[in-house]
Structures are given as structure tokens and as C-alpha cells.
Coordinates of C-alpha atoms in Angstrom, one line a residue:
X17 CA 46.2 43.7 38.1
X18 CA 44.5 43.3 41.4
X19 CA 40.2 43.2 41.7
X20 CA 40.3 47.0 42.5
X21 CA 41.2 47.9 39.2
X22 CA 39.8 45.2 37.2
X23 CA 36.4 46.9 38.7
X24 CA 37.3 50.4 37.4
X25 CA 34.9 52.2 35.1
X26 CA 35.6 51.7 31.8
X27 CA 37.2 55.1 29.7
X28 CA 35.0 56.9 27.6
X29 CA 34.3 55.3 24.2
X30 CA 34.9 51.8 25.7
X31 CA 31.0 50.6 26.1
X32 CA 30.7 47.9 28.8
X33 CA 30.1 44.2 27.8
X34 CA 26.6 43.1 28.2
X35 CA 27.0 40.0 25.3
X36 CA 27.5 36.3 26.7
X37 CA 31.1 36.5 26.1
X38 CA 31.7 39.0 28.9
X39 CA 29.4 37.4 31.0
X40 CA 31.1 34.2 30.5
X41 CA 32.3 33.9 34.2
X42 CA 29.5 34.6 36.2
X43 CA 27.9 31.6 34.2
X44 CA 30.7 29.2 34.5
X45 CA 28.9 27.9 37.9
X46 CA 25.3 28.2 37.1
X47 CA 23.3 24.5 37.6
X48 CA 20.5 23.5 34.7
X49 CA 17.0 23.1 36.0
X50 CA 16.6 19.2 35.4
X51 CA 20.0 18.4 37.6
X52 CA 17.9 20.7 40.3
X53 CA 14.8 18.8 39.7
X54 CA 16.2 16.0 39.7
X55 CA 18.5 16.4 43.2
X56 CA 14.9 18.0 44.5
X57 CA 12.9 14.3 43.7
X58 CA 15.9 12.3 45.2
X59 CA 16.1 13.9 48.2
X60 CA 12.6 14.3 48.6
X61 CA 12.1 10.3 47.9
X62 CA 14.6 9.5 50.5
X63 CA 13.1 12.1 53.1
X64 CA 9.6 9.8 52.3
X65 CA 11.5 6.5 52.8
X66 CA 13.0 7.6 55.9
X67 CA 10.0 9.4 58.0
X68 CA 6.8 8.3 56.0
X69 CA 6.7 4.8 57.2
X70 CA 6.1 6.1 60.7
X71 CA 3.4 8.0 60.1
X72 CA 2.0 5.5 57.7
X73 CA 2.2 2.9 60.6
X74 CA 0.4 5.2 62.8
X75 CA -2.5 5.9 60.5
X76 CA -3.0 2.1 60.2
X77 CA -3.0 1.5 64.0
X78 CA -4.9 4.1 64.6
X79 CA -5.9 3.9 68.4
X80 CA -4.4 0.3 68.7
X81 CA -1.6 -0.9 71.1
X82 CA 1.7 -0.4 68.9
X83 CA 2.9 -4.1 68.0
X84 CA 6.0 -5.2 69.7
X85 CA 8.1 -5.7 66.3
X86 CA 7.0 -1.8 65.8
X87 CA 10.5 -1.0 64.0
X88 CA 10.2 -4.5 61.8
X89 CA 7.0 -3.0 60.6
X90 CA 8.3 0.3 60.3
X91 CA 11.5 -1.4 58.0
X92 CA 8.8 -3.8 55.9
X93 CA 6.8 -0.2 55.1
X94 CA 10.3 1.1 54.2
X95 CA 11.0 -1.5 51.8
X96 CA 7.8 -1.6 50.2
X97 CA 8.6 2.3 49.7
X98 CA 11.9 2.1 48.6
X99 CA 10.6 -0.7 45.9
X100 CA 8.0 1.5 44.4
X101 CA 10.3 3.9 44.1
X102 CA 12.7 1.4 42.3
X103 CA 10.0 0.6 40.0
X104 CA 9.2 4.2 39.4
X105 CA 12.1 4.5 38.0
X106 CA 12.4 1.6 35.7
X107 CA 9.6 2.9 34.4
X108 CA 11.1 6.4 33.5
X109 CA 14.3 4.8 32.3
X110 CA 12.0 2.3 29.6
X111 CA 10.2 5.4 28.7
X112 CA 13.5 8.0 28.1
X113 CA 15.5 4.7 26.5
X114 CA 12.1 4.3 24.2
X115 CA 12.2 8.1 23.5
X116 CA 16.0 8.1 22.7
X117 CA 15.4 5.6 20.0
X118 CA 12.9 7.4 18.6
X119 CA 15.5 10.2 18.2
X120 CA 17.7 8.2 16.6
X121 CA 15.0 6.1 14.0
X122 CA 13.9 9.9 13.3
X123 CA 17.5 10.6 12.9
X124 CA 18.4 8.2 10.7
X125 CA 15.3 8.3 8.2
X126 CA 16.7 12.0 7.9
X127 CA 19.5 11.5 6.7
X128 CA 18.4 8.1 4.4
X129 CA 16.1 10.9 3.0
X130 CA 18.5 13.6 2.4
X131 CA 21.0 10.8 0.8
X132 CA 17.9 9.6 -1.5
X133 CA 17.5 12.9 -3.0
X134 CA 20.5 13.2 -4.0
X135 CA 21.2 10.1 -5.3
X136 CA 18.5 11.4 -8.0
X137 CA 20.7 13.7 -9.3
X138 CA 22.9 11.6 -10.0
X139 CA 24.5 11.1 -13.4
X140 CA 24.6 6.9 -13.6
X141 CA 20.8 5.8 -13.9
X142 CA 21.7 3.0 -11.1
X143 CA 22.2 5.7 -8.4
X144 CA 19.0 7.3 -9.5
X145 CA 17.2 3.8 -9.3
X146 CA 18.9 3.5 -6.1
X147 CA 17.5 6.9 -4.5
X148 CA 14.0 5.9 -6.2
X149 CA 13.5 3.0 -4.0
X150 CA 15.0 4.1 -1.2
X151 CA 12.5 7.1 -1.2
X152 CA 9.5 3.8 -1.4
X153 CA 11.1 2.7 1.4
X154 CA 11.2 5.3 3.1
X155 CA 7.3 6.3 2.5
X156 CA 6.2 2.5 3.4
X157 CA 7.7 3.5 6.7
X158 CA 6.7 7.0 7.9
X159 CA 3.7 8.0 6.9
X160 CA 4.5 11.4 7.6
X161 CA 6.5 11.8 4.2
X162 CA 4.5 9.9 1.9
X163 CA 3.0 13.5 0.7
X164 CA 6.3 14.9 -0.1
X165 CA 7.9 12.1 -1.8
X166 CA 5.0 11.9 -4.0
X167 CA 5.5 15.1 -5.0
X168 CA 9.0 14.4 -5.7
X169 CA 8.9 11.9 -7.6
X170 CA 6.5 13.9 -9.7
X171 CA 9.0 16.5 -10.4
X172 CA 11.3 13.9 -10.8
X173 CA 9.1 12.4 -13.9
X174 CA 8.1 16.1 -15.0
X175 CA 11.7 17.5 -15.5
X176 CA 13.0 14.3 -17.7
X177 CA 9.7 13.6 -19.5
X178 CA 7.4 16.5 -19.7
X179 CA 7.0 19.0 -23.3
X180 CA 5.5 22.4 -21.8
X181 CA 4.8 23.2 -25.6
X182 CA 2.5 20.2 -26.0
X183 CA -2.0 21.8 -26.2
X184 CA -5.0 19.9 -26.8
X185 CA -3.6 19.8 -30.5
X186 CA -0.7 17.4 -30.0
X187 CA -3.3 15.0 -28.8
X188 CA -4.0 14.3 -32.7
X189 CA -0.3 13.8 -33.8
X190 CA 2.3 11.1 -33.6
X191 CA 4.8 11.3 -31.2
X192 CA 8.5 11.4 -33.0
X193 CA 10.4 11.9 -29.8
X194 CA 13.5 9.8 -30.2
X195 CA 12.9 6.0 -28.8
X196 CA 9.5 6.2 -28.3
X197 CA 8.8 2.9 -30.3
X198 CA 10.5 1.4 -27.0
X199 CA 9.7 0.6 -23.6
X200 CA 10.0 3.1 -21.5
X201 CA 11.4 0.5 -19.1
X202 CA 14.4 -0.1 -21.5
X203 CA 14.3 3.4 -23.2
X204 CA 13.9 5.5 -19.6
X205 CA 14.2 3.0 -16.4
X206 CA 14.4 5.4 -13.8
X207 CA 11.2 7.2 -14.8
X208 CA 9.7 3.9 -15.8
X209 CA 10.6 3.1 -11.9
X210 CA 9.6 6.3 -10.7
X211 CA 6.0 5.7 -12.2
X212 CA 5.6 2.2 -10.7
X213 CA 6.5 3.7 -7.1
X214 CA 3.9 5.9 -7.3
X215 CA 1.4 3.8 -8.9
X216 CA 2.0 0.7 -6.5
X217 CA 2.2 3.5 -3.2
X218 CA -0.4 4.0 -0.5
X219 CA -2.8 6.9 -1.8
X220 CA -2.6 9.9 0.3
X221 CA -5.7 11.6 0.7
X222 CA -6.4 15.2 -0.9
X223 CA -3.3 14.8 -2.6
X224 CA -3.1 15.3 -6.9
X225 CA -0.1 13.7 -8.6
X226 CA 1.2 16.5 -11.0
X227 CA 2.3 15.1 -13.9
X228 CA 0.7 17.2 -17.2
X229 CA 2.1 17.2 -20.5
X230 CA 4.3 14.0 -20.0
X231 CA 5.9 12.6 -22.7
X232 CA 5.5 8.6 -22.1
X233 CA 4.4 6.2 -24.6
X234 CA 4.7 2.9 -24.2
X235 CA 4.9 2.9 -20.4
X236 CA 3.7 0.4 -18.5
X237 CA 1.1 0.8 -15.6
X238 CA -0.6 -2.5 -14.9
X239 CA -2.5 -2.2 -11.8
X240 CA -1.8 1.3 -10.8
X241 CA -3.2 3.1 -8.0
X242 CA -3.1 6.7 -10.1
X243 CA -6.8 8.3 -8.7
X244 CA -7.3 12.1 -9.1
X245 CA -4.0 12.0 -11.0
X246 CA -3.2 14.9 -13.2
X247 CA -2.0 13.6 -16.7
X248 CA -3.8 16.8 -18.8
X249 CA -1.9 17.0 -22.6
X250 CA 0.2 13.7 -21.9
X251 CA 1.3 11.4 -24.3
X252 CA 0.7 7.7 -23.6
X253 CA 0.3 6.4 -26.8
X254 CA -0.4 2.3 -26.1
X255 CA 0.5 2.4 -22.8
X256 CA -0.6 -0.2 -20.5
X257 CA -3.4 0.3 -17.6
X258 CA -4.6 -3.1 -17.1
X259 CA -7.0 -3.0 -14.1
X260 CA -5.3 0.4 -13.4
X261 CA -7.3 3.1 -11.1
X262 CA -8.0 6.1 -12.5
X263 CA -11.0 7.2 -10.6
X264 CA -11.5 11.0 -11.1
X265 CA -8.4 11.3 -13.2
X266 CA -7.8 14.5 -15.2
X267 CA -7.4 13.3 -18.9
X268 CA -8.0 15.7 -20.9
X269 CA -6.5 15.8 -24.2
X270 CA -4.5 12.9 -23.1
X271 CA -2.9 11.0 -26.0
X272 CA -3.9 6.8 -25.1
X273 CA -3.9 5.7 -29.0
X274 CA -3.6 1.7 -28.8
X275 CA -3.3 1.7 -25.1
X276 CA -4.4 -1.3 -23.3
X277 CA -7.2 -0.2 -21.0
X278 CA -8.7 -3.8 -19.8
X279 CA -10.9 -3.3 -16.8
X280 CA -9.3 0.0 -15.8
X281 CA -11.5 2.3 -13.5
X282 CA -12.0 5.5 -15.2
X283 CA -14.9 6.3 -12.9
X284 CA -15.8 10.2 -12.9
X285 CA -12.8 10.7 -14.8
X286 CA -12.2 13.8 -17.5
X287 CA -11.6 12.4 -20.7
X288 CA -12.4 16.2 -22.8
X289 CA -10.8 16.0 -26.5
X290 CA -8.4 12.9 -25.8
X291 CA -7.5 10.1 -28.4
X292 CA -8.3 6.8 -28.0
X293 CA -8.1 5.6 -31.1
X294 CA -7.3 1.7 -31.7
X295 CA -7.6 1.4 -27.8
X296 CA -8.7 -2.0 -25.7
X297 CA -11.0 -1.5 -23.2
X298 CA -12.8 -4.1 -22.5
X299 CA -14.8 -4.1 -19.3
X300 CA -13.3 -1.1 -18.5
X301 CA -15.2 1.1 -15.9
X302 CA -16.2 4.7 -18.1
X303 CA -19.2 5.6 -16.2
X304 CA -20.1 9.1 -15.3
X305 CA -16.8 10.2 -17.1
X306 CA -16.7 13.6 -19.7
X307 CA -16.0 12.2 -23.1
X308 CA -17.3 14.9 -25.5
X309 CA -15.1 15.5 -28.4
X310 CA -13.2 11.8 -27.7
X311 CA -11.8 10.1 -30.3
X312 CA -12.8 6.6 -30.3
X313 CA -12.6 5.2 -33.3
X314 CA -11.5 2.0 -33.7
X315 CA -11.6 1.4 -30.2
X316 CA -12.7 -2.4 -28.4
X317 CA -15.3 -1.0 -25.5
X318 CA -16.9 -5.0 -26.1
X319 CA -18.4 -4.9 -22.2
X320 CA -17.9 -1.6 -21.1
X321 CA -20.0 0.4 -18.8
X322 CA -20.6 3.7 -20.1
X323 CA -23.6 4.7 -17.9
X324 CA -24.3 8.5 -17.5
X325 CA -21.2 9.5 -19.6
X326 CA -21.3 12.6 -22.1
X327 CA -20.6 11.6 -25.5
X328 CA -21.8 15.0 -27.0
X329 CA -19.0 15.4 -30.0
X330 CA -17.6 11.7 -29.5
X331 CA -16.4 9.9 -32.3
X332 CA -17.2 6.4 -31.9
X333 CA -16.6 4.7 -35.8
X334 CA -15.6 1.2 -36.1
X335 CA -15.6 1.2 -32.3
X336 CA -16.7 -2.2 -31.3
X337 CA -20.0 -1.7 -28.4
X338 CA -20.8 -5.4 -28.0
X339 CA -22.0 -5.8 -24.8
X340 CA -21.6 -2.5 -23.3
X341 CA -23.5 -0.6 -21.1
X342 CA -25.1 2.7 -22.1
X343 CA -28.0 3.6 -19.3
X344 CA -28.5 7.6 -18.9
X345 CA -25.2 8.1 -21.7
X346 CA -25.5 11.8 -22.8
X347 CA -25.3 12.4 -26.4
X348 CA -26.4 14.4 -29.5
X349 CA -26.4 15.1 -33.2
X350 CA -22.7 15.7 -33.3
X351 CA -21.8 11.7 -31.6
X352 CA -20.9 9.5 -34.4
X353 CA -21.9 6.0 -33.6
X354 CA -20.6 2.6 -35.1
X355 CA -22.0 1.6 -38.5
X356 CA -25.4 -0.2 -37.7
X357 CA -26.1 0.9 -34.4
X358 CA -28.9 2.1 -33.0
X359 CA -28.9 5.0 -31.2
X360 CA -32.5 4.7 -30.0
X361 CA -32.2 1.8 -28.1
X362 CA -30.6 4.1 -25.4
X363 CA -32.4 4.9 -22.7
X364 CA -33.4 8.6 -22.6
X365 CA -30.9 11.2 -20.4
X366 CA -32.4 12.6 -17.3
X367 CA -30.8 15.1 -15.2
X368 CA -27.6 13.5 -14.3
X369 CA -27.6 12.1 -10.7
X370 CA -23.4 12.5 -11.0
X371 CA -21.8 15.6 -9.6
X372 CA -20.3 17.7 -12.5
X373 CA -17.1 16.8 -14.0
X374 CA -15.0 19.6 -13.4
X375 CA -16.3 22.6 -15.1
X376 CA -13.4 24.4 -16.7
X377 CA -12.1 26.3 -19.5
X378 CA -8.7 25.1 -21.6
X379 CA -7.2 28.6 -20.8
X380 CA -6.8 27.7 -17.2
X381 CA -4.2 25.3 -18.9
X382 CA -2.6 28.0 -20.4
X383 CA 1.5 28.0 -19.6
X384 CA 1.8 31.5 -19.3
X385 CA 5.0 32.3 -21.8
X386 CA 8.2 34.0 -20.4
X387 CA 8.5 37.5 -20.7
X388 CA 11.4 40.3 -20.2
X389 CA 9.3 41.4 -16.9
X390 CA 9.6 38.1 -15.2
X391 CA 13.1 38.6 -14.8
X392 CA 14.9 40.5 -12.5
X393 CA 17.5 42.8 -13.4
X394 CA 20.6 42.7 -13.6
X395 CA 22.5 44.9 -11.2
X396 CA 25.1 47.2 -12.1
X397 CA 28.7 46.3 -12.0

């Protein structure tokens, strides 16, 4: 078929192709702007190394007798050109070699990351532990996903330990959950090494570990970094928090009976309704924190500071006080003290100087229950 037809109008019904595919062969020799660019800088650097010098020359002369090795000087000024040039170009080869293997670093911590999370869905717990320190890893390194690995392992925790039936009243009762008189490090160990990640990570600010309503006694959490951690409803009957940092934590109606609480930082933390019965605090750092309606009984405080925290409701029998500190504590009629202590050595409240302790209500905690509505429907077959 010769050109004259192939340009024929096309028969009626037959729309003409507009789409890359018929256009295909008017773009087979079209040139990409950064080979143009780049053709435009060579031939312009060469143009300067060839008739610059002169002119350079001249400007430096100025009304002076030309010297008589004119086109040495003209060749030195060359040189010097083309050598500047040269080093120009070092320069942008360092910077795109730098910039490639910044592709490939970001590259490759991509795909570590994607092969992480799905070594924690994995069925053998050494995989899991596997993609558990491989996402610490991978945090220590960019700081740009330390947020979302924390939240990760979160939901990692939530979904193998957390009872979304457990309210302020499971705080009073014993926990029967199968194995829960062992270790969670022998009972659990990829949750028992997802909790140590994040406790031993670099805290990110503004960020609020969500992990309510988990079902972890006996875990150990010596040294933590946990602050502003959300651990409402939990179960962590004698845990270990041994110089842990709690400050700001949200506590309330935590289970911590016989939990090991030496010179933990509690500072500002929420402590509404939660059971510490039989605990060991001592020297830990209470000040400032909510404790009204806390059960303390039995508990060692023997050098804790308690300064300008709300007892109002506490119940504090057999707790051992030796040595603690009580300045500004908040406290009234319902507070049941230790046999034989005084109440009125304490110094009298004033207005607290601490901001308030996060007002709220225990129906924001409220897990809304699954109705008919929340589903969508099924579609006709």
C-alpha cells in the first residue's frame, strides 16, 4: 500500500487514533530534555574553551603591548579552563554517584521492611522474632519510620494479647488465662520481644503507644522507655518495671497486683481505679499522679514521693509509708490510711500547681458493641 492511501480518510464508524499507540511513530525519534541539555552545556563549554581565553587575555592586558608568547598565554588560560571544567564535573559525578546510593539504601530498606512485616505473620515464632528485630533495626536506622513501626508492633501485641471484654471491673479479679503463672518470655516470646523493642526504642515525640486491655502478667519491663503509653484495663499482674518510665502514662484500671515497681517514674501518670495490691515500689516516682479509688493495700511505697497526688478514695491498708513523701497529697474522708498513721502530719493541699490529669469520663472507653447496621449487606446473587 503506497503513502497516498495509507493517508486516506478513515470510513465512517472508524474514529481516527489519537492514543499513544497510533502515535507510536512520530515518537520513535523524539530526543529527552536532559540528552539536549546536556549536548547544549558540552558544546557551550567547548565554545568557552576555545574563544574565551582570548578575550580573557585581552581584558587582562588591557591597553598593554600583547606579550610575545601571546598564543602560550592564550593555551595556559585554555588549560586552566578546560581544568575547571574537569573539576566541575567530578563534582557532579560524586554528587549523582552519592544520589544513586541513596536510591539504592532507600531501596533496600523497602524491601527489608516489606519482608519484616511479613515475617510477622508467620506461623513459626522464630520468623516472627526474626521480623521483630529486623523492624528495631530498621527504626535505629531511619528515623523516618520509627512512628509506624511503633505502631505496628502495637497491633502486633494488641491482636495476640489484648481481651476487648476486659472494664474497670476485671481490674479486681485474678487473671485465669491459660499460662499466665509463666513468663511471658517463655509462655509468649514474640510479644515478650515485641514489648522490649518498644520499650528499649528511641521515643518519638507526640506519639501514644496503643496498647489497652492487654492481657500480660508476668512480663518483664526493666528499664522501659514506655512515657504517655496507653495501657487503660491491662492486666500486668507482677510484672516487672524496675526503673521503667512511665511518665504521663494512662493506667487506669490497670491490673499491677505484686508487680515490681522499684524506682519507676510514674510522674503525671493516671492511675484511676487500678490495683496495686502487694506491689514494690520503693523509691518509685508517684508525684502529681491520679490515684483516687487505687488499691494499695499491702503495697511497699518505703521512700516514695507521693507529692501533689490525689488519694481521694485510695485504699492504702497495711501499705508500708516509711519514708515517703507526701507534700501537697490530696485526700479525704473516703482515703484509708495504714494502721497508726497520722494523717495530720500532712501538709495541708493548696491549689494544685500540676496541670490536670486528664479529665475524662470511663464511657469514652466504651468499646462500642457490634451491631447488624455495621455491616454491609450482602448483595444479591
Amino acid at each position: 500500500m503506497s503513502r497516498i492511501e495509507d493517508r486516506t480518510p478513515p470510513l465512517p464508524g472508524h474514529p481516527i487514533r489519537t492514543d499513544k499507540i497510533a502515535r507510536v511513530g512520530s515518537s520513535r525519534y523524539r530526543i529527552s530534555g536532559p540528552f539536549i541539555l546536556t549536548a547544549f552545556l558540552g558544546v557551550a563549554t567547548l565554545a568557552g574553551a576555545f574563544f574565551l581565553p582570548r578575550y580573557l587575555l585581552a581584558w587582562d592586558l588591557g591597553t598593554a603591548k600583547p606579550p610575545a608568547d601571546y598564543a602560550t598565554a592564550v593555551n595556559n588560560i585554555r588549560t586552566a579552563l578546560l581544568q575547571g571544567v574537569g573539576g566541575l564535573v567530578l563534582l557532579i559525578g560524586a554528587y549523582l554517584t552519592w544520589r544513586q546510593l541513596q536510591l539504592s539504601r532507600h531501596g533496600q530498606a523497602t524491601e527489608s521492611f516489606a519482608a519484616a512485616i511479613a515475617h510477622l505473620g508467620d506461623t513459626a515464632v522464630d520468623v516472627r522474632l526474626g521480623g521483630i528485630y529486623a523492624l528495631e533495626r530498621i527504626a535505629r536506622s531511619s528515623t523516618a519510620d520509627r512512628r509506624t513501626i511503633g505502631e505496628i508492633l502495637s497491633a502486633f501485641i494488641g491482636n495476640r494479647a489484648r481481651d476487648p471484654e476486659r472494664d474497670i471491673q476485671h481490674a479486681r479479679q485474678m487473671t485465669t488465662a491459660p499460662g499466665s503463672s509463666v513468663n511471658l518470655s517463655l509462655r509468649a516470646p514474640d510479644i515478650h520481644a515485641a514489648m522490649t523493642v518498644l520499650g528499649r526504642r528511641d521515643p518519638v515525640r507526640g506519639q501514644v503507644l496503643r496498647l489497652d486491655r492487654v492481657v500480660l502478667p508476668k512480663t518483664d519491663l526493666a528499664s522501659a522507655r514506655l512515657r504517655d503509653v496507653d495501657l487503660h484495663f491491662s492486666d500486668l499482674t507482677e510484672a516487672s518495671f524496675v526503673g521503667a518510665d512511665l511518665t504521663r502514662a494512662d493506667l487506669t484500671g490497670v491490673r499491677l497486683a505484686g508487680a515490681i515497681l522499684a524506682d519507676a517514674i510514674l510522674y503525671q501518670a493516671d492511675l484511676r481505679d487500678a490495683v496495686l495490691t502487694g506491689a514494690i515500689a520503693e523509691g518509685i516516682d508517684l508525684r502529681g499522679t491520679d490515684l483516687s479509688r487505687a488499691e494499695l493495700r499491702n503495697a511497699n511505697l518505703r521512700g516514695a514521693r507521693l507529692d501533689y497526688s490525689d488519694l481521694r478514695g485510695a485504699t492504702l491498708t497495711g501499705a508500708i509509708l516509711t519514708g515517703a513523701s507526701l507534700k501537697r497529697v490530696v485526700f479525704d474522708e473516703t482515703t484509708t490510711w495504714p494502721d497508726g498513721f497520722d494523717a495530720a502530719l500532712i501538709r495541708p493541699a493548696r491549689p494544685r500547681s500540676l496541670p490536670p490529669v486528664r479529665p475524662r469520663t470511663y464511657d469514652e472507653f466504651a468499646v462500642k458493641a457490634a451491631t447488624a447496621e455495621d455491616d454491609p449487606p450482602a448483595e444479591a446473587e
